Coordinates of C-alpha atoms in Angstrom, one line a residue:
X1 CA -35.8 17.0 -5.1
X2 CA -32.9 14.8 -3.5
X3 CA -33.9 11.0 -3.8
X4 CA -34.2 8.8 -0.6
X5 CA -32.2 6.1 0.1
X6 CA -33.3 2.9 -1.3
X7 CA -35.0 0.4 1.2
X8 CA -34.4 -3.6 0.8
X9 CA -38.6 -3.8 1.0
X10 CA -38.1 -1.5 -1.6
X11 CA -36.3 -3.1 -3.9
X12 CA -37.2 -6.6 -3.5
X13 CA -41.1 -5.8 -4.2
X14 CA -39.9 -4.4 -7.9
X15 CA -37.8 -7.5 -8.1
X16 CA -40.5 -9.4 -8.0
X17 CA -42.5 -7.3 -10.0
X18 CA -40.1 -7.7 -12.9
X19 CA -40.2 -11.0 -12.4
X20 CA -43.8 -11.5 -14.3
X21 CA -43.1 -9.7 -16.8
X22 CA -39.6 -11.4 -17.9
X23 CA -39.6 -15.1 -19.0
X24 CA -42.6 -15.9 -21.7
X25 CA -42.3 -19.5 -20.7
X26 CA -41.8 -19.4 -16.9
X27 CA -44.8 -17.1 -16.8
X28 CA -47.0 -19.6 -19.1
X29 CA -46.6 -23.2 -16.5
X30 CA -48.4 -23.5 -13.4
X31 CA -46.7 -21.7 -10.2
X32 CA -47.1 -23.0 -7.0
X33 CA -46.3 -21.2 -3.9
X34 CA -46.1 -22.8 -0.4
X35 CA -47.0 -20.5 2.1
X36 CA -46.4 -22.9 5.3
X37 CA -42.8 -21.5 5.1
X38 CA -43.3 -18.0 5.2
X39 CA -42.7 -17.3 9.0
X40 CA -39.7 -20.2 9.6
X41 CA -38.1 -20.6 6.0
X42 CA -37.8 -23.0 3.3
X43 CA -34.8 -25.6 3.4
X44 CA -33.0 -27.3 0.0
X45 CA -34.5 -30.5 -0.5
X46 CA -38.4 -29.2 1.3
X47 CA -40.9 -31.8 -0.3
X48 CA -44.1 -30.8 -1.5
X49 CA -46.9 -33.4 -2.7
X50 CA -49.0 -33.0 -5.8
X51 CA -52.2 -34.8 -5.9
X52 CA -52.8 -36.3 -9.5
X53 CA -56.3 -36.4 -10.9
X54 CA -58.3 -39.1 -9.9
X55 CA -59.2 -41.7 -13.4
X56 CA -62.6 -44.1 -13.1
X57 CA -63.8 -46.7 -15.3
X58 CA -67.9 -46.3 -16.7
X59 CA -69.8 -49.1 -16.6
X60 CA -73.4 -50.1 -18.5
X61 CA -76.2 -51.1 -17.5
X62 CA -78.3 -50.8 -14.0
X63 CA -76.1 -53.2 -11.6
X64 CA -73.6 -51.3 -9.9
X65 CA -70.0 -52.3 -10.5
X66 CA -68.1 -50.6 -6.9
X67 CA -64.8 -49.5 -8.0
X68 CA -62.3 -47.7 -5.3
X69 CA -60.9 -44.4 -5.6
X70 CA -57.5 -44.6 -6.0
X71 CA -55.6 -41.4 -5.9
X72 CA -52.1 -40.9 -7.1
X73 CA -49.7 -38.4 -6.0
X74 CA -45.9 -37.0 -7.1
X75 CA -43.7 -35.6 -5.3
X76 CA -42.1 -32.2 -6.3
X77 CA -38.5 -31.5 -4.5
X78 CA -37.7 -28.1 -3.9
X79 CA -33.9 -28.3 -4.0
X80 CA -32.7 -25.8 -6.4
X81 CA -31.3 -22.5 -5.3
X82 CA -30.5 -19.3 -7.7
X83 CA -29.4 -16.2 -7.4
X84 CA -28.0 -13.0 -8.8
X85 CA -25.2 -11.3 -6.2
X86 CA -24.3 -7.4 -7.3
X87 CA -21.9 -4.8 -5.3
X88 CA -23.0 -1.2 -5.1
X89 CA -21.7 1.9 -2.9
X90 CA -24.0 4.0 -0.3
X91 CA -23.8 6.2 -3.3
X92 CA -25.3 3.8 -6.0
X93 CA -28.1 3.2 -3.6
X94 CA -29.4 6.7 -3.4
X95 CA -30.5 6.6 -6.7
X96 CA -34.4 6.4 -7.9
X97 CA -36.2 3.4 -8.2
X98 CA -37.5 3.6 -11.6
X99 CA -33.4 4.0 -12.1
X100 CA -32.3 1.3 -9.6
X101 CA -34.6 -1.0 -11.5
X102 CA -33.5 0.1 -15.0
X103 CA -29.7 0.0 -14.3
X104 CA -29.2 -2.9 -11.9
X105 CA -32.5 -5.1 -11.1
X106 CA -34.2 -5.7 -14.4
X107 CA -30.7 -7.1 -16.0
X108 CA -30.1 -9.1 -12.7
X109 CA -34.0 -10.6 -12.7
X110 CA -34.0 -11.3 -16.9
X111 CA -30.3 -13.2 -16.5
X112 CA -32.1 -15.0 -13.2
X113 CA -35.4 -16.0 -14.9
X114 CA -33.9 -17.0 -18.0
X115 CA -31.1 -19.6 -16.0
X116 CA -34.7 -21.1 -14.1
X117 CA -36.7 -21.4 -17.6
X118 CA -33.4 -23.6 -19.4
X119 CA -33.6 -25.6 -16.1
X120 CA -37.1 -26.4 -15.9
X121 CA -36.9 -26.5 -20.3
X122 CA -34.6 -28.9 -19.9
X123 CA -36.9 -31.2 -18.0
X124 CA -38.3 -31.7 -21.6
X125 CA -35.9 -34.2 -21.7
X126 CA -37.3 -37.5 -20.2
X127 CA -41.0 -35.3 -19.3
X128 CA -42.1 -34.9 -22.2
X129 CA -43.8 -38.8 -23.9
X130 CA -45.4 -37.4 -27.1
X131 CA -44.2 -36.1 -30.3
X132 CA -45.3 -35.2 -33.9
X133 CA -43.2 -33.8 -36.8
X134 CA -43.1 -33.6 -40.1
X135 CA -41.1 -35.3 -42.5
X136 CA -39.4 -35.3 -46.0
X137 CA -40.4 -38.5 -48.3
X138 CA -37.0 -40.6 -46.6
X139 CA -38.5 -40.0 -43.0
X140 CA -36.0 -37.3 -42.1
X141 CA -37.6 -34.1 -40.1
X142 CA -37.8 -31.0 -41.8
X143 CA -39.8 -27.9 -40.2
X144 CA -43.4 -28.1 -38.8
X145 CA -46.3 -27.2 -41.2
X146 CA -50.1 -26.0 -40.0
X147 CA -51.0 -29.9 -39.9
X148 CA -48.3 -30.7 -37.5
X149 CA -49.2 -28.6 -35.1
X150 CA -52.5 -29.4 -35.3
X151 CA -51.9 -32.6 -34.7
X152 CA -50.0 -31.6 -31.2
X153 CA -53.2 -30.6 -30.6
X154 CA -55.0 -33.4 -31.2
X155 CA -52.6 -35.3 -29.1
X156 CA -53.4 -33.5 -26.2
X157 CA -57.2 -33.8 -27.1
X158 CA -56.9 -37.4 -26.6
X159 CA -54.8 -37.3 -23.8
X160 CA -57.7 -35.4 -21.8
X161 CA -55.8 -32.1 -21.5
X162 CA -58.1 -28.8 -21.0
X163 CA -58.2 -26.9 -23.7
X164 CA -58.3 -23.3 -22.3
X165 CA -55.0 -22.8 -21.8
X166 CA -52.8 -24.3 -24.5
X167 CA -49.4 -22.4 -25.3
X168 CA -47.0 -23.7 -27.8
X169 CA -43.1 -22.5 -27.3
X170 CA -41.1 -22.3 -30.3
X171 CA -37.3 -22.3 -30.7
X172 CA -36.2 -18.4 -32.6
X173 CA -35.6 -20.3 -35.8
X174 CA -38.6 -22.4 -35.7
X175 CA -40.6 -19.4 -35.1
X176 CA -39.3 -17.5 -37.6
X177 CA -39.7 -20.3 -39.9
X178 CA -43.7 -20.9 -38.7
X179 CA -44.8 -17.2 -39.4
X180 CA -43.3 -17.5 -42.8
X181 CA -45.7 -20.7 -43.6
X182 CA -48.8 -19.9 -41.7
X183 CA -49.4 -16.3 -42.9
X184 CA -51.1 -17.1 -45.5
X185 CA -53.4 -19.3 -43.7
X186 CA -54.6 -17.9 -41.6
X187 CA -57.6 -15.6 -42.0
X188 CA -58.3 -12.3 -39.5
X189 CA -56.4 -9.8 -41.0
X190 CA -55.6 -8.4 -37.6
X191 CA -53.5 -11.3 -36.8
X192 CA -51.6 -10.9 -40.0
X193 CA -50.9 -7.8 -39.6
X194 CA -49.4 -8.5 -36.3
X195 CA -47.8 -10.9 -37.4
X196 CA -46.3 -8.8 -39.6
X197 CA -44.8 -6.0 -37.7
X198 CA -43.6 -8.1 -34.7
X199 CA -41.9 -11.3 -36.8
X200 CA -44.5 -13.3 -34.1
X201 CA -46.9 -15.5 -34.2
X202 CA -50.1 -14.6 -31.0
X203 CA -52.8 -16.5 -31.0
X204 CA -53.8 -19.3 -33.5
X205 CA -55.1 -23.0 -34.1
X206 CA -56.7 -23.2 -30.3
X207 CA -53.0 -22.0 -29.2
X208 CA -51.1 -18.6 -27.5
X209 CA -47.6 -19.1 -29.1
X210 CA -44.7 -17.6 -27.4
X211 CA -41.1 -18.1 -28.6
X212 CA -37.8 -18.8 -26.3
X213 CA -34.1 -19.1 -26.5
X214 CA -34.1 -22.2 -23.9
X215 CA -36.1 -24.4 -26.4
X216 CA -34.0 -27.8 -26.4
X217 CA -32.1 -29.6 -29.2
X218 CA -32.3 -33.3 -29.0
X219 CA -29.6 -35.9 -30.3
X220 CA -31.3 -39.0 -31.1
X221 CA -29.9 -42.7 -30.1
X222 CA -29.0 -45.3 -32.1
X223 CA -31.0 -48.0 -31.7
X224 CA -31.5 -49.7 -34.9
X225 CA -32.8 -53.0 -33.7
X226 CA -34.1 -54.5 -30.5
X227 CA -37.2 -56.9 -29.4
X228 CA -39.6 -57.3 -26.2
X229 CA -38.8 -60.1 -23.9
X230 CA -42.0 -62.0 -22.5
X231 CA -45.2 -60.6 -23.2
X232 CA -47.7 -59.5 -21.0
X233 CA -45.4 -56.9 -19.3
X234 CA -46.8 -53.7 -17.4
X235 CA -45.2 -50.7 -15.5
X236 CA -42.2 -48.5 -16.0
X237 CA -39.4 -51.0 -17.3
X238 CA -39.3 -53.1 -20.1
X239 CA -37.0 -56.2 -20.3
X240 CA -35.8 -56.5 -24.1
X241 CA -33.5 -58.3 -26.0
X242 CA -31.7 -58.7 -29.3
X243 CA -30.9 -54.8 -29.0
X244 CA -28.5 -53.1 -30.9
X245 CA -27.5 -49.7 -30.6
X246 CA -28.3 -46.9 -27.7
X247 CA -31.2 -44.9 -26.4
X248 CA -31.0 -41.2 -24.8
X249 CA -32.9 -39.7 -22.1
X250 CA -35.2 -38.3 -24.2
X251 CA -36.0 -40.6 -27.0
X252 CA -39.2 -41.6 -27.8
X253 CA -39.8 -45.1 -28.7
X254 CA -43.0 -47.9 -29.9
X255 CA -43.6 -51.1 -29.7
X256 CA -45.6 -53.0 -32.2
X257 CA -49.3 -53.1 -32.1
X258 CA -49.3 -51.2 -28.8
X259 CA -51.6 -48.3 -29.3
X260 CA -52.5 -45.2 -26.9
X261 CA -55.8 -44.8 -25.7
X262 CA -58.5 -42.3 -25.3
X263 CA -58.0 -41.1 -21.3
X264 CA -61.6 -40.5 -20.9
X265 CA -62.9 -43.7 -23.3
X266 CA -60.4 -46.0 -22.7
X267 CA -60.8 -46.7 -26.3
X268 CA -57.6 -47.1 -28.9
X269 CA -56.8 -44.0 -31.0
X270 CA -55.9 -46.4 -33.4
X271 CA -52.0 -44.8 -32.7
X272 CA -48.9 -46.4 -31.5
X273 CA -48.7 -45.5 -27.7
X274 CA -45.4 -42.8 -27.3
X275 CA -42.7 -43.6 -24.3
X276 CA -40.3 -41.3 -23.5
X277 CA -37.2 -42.9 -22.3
X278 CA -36.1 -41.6 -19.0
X279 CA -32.8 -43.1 -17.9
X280 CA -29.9 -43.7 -21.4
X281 CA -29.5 -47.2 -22.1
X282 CA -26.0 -48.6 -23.8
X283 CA -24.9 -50.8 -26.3
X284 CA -26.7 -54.2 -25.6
X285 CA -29.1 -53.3 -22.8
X286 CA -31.9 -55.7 -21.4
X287 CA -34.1 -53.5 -20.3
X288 CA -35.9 -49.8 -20.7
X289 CA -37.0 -47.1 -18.3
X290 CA -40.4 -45.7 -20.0
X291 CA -43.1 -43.3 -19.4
X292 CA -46.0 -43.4 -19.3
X293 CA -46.4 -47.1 -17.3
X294 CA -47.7 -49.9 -19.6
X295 CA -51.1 -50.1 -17.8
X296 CA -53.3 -52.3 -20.2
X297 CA -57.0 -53.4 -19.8
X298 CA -57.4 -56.6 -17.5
X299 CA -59.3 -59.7 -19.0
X300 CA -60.6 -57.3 -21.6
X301 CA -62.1 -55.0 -18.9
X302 CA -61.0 -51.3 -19.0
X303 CA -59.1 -50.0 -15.8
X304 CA -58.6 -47.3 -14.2
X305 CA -55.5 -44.9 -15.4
X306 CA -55.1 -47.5 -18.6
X307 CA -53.0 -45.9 -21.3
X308 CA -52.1 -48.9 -23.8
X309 CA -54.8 -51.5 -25.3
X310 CA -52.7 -54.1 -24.7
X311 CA -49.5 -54.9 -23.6
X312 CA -46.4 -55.7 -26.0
X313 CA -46.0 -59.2 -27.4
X314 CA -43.4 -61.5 -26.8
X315 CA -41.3 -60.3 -29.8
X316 CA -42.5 -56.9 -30.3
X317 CA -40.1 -54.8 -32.0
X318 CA -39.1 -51.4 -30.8
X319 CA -39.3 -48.5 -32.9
X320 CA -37.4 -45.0 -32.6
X321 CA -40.0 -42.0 -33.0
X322 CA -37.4 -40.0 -34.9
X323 CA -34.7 -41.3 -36.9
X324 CA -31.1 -42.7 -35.3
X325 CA -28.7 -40.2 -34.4
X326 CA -31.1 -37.4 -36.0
X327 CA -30.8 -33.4 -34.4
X328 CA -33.7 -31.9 -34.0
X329 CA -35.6 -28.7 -31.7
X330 CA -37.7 -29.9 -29.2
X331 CA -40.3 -27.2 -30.0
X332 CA -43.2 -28.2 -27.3
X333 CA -47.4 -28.1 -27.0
X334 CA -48.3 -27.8 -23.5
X335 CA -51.5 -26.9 -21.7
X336 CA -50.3 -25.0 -18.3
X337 CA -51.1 -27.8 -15.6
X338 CA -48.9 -30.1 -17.3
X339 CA -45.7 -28.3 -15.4
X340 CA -45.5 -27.3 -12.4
X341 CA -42.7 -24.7 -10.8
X342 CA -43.3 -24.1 -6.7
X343 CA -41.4 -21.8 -5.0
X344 CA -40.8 -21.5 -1.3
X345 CA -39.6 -18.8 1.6
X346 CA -35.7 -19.0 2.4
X347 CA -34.7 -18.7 5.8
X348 CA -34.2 -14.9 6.1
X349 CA -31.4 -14.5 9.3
X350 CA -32.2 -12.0 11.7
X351 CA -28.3 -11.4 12.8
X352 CA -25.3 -11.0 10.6
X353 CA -26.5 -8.9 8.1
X354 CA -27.4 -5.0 7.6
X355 CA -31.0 -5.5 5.9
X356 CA -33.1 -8.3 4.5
X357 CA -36.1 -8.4 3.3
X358 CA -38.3 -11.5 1.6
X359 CA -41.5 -10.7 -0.7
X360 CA -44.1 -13.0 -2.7
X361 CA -46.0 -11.9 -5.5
X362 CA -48.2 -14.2 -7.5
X363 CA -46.8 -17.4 -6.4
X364 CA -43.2 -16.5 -6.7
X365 CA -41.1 -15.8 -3.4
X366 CA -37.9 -13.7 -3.4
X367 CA -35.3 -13.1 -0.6
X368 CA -33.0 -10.3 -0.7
X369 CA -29.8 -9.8 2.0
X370 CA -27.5 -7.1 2.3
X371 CA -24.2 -6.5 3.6
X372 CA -21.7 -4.3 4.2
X373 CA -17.7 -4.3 3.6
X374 CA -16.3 -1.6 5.3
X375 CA -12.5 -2.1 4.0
X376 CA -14.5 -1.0 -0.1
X377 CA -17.0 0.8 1.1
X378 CA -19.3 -1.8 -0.6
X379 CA -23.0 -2.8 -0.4
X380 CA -22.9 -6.9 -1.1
X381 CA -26.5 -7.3 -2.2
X382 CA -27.7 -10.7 -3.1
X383 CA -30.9 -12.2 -4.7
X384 CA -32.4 -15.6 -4.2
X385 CA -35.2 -18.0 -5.5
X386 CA -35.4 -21.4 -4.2
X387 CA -37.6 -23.4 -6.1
X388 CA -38.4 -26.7 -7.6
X389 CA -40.5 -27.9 -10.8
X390 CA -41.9 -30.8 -12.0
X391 CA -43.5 -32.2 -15.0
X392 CA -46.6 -33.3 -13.3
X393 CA -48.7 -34.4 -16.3
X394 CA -46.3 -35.3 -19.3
X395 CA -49.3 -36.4 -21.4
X396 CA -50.6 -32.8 -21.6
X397 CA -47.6 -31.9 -23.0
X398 CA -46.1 -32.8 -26.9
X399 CA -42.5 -32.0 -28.7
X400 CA -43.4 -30.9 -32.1
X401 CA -39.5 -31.4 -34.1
X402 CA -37.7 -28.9 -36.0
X403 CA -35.0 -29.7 -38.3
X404 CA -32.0 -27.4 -37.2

C-alpha cells in the first residue's frame, strides 16, 4: 500500500510526542504552558508572573497578633528561541510516519531538547544556594557517599520542600561511581538487580535518580580572605571588606555565626545559612550579590519569609563552601517546583509559506513552517520552541559535589 504524503499536523503532533519522552531532566521540572497566546502568538521577551508561596509567622497564646499577607511574585521571561531546520524533497516526504519519525524527527527533537536541558542546567549556576559533599581528611571533595545524599535531602527537609517528588540528577561519572557504592546498601533485591543490568540507579533514599550529560562542572574562586562591613545588614548585597581573592557566579559562601533556619519553625538548624553568589566579584571587591536575602528576625520576633537567625556581625568572616579554585560536578537534589520551564505559542504566519502547523502537548508548544525552493526542488522545514525557565524556588533545590 502506497504511503500518503506527510501532513505538517502530522508531523508536528509526533514531534511533540517525542518530546516527553527525550530529555530525563527537562521532563522531571515543572512545565508551564501559557495558553493566552494560542490564537495571536507568543513574542521574545512575553513576561509571565509566578506567584511565590505565601510565609506567616505563629503566634501563642489567645490575643490575636494581625499580621498581613504579603505575597511575593518572580517574573519568568520568555525570551529564548530554538530550533532544529532540515531540508527534504517531495520525495523524502512521502515516506511513513513511524519512518519520518525514526529517520528525521526523533534525531532533530533529542539534539533540540538536549540544547534546552544544558540551558536551563546551566541556571544551576547562580540558582542553586545549597550544597553538601563529601570530603577527604584535607577538606578536598571526593565522590558523594549514601550520607551525602541524604543529607541533600535533609536540606531540602528543612527548607520546607514537598517531599513527593524529589529527583536527584547525576553527572555519567558520578552515576557510575554512586551505583558502585550504594549496591550494597541497599536492600530490595529487585532494585539491585536493576541496578545491575542497566548500570542505573531508580528509585532510592526518598529519591527517583536520573542521570544527564548537561550536569555542570563548577570552577571555584579564590577568595581566601574577606570580612563583613557594618553589622546589622539585610537583603541581597553585602558590603565587605579586607577581601582578597575572587568569587564566581556560582560559589557558595558563609558568614560566621549566621545560621539557616527552619522555613516552617523559624527556628536555627544549628547550620551556617548557604548563599549562592549571583553576579562574579574581582580582586578587591566591596560588596556581594547573594541569594537567598539576609531576612533576620526583628527585635527577637520571627518574621515572615526569615531565612537567617541573625544577621552578620560587624567583622564576620566569609567562608568559601568548597575549597579555592577547586573543580567539581554540580550533581543536584531538586524537588520539581523548584524549576520552572514555560513555554508559549509562536506567531504562526498565515502568508509566505506552503504549510504550518503549531501543536501543544502536556505543557510544551511546538511550531513547525514549511517552505519550498523551487530552483532544488527542496522542502525547508523548520522546528521551533520558544520558551523561558526560571529557578523559582532555589531553596528546594541542593548541588551535591563530585570530584572530577
Amino acid at each position: 500500500m502506497a504511503n500518503s504524503l506527510l501532513t505538517i499536523n502530522m508531523i508536528t503532533r509526533e514531534a511533540v510526542r517525542l518530546w516527553k519522552n527525550t530529555n530525563a531532566f527537562i521532563q522531571n521540572i515543572d512545565q508551564q504552558y501559557d495558553d493566552s497566546f494560542a490564537k495571536v502568538g507568543a513574542k521574545i521577551g512575553t513576561q509571565l508572573r509566578v506567584r511565590l508561596p505565601n510565609d506567616y509567622t505563629v503566634r501563642t497564646g489567645a490575643a490575636a497578633q494581625i499580621q498581613d499577607t504579603t505575597e511575593q511574585s518572580t517574573t519568568l521571561v520568555v525570551a529564548t528561541q530554538q530550533g532544529v531546520d532540515v531540508s527534504f524533497s517531495s520525495v523524502d516526504r512521502t515516506m511513513s510516519l513511524d519512518d519520518y519519525s525514526e529517520r528525521v524527527l526523533a534525531p532533530c527533537i533529542n539534539n533540540l531538547a538536549g540544547a534546552i536541558a544544558a540551558n536551563i542546567m546551566s541556571g544551576v549556576e547562580g540558582g542553586i544556594c545549597n550544597l553538601v559533599s563529601n570530603t577527604d581528611s584535607n577538606g578536598n571533595i571526593i565522590s558523594p557517599i549514601l550520607s551525602t545524599f541524604l543529607n541533600a535531602g535533609a536540606t531540602l527537609d528543612t527548607n520546607s520542600a514537598p517531599t513527593g517528588r524529589r529527583k536527584i540528577v547525576n553527572d555519567p561519572f558520578t552515576q557510575a561511581r554512586t551505583v558502585g557504592t550504594l549496591t550494597g546498601l541497599l536492600n530490595p533485591i529487585t532494585d539491585i538487580s536493576r541496578q545491575y543490568t542497566t548500570g542505573t540507579m531508580a528509585q532510592a533514599i526518598g529519591f527517583e535518580w536520573m542521570m544527564d550529560q548537561t550536569v555542570l562542572k563548577h570552577t571555584t574562586g579564590t577568595l581566601s580572605a574577606g570580612t563583613v562591613s557594618g553589622g546589622g545588614q539585610t537583603g541581597l548585597t553585602v558590603t565587605v571588606t579586607g577581601t582578597t581573592g575572587t568569587l564566581v557566579i556560582g560559589d557558595i559562601i558563609t558568614f560566621a555565626n549566621v545560621n539557616a533556619v527552619n522555613r516552617i519553625t523559624k527556628t536555627t538548624t544549628g547550620q551556617l545559612r548557604q548563599f549562592v553568589v549571583t553576579a562574579a566579584a574581582t580582586s578587591g571587591f566591596t560588596s556581594i550579590s547573594i541569594y537567598p536575602a539576609i531576612v533576620p528576625p526583628v527585635g527577637g520576633n520571627q518574621v515572615q519569609y526569615q531565612t537567617t537567625d541573625s544577621s552578620p556581625a560587624n567583622g564576620a568572616a566569609i567562608t568559601l563552601a568548597t575549597p579555592a579554585s577547586s573543580i567539581f560536578r554540580k550533581n543536584i537534589a531538586y524537588t520539581t517546583e523548584a524549576i520552572t520551564m514555560a513555554t508559549a505559542d509562536l506567531v504562526l504566519p498565515q502568508q509566505g509559506i506552503v504549510e504550518g502547523a503549531r501543536e501543544s502537548f502536556d505543557n510544551i508548544s511546538m511550531r513547525m513552517i514549511t517552505d519550498y525552493t523551487v530552483g532544488t526542488d527542496q522542502l525547508i522545514t523548520r522546528l521551533d520552541v520558544l520558551y523561558g525557565y526560571l529557578y523559582v524556588r532555589p531553596e528546594w533545590a541542593c548541588v551535591i559535589c563530585d570530584a572530577i
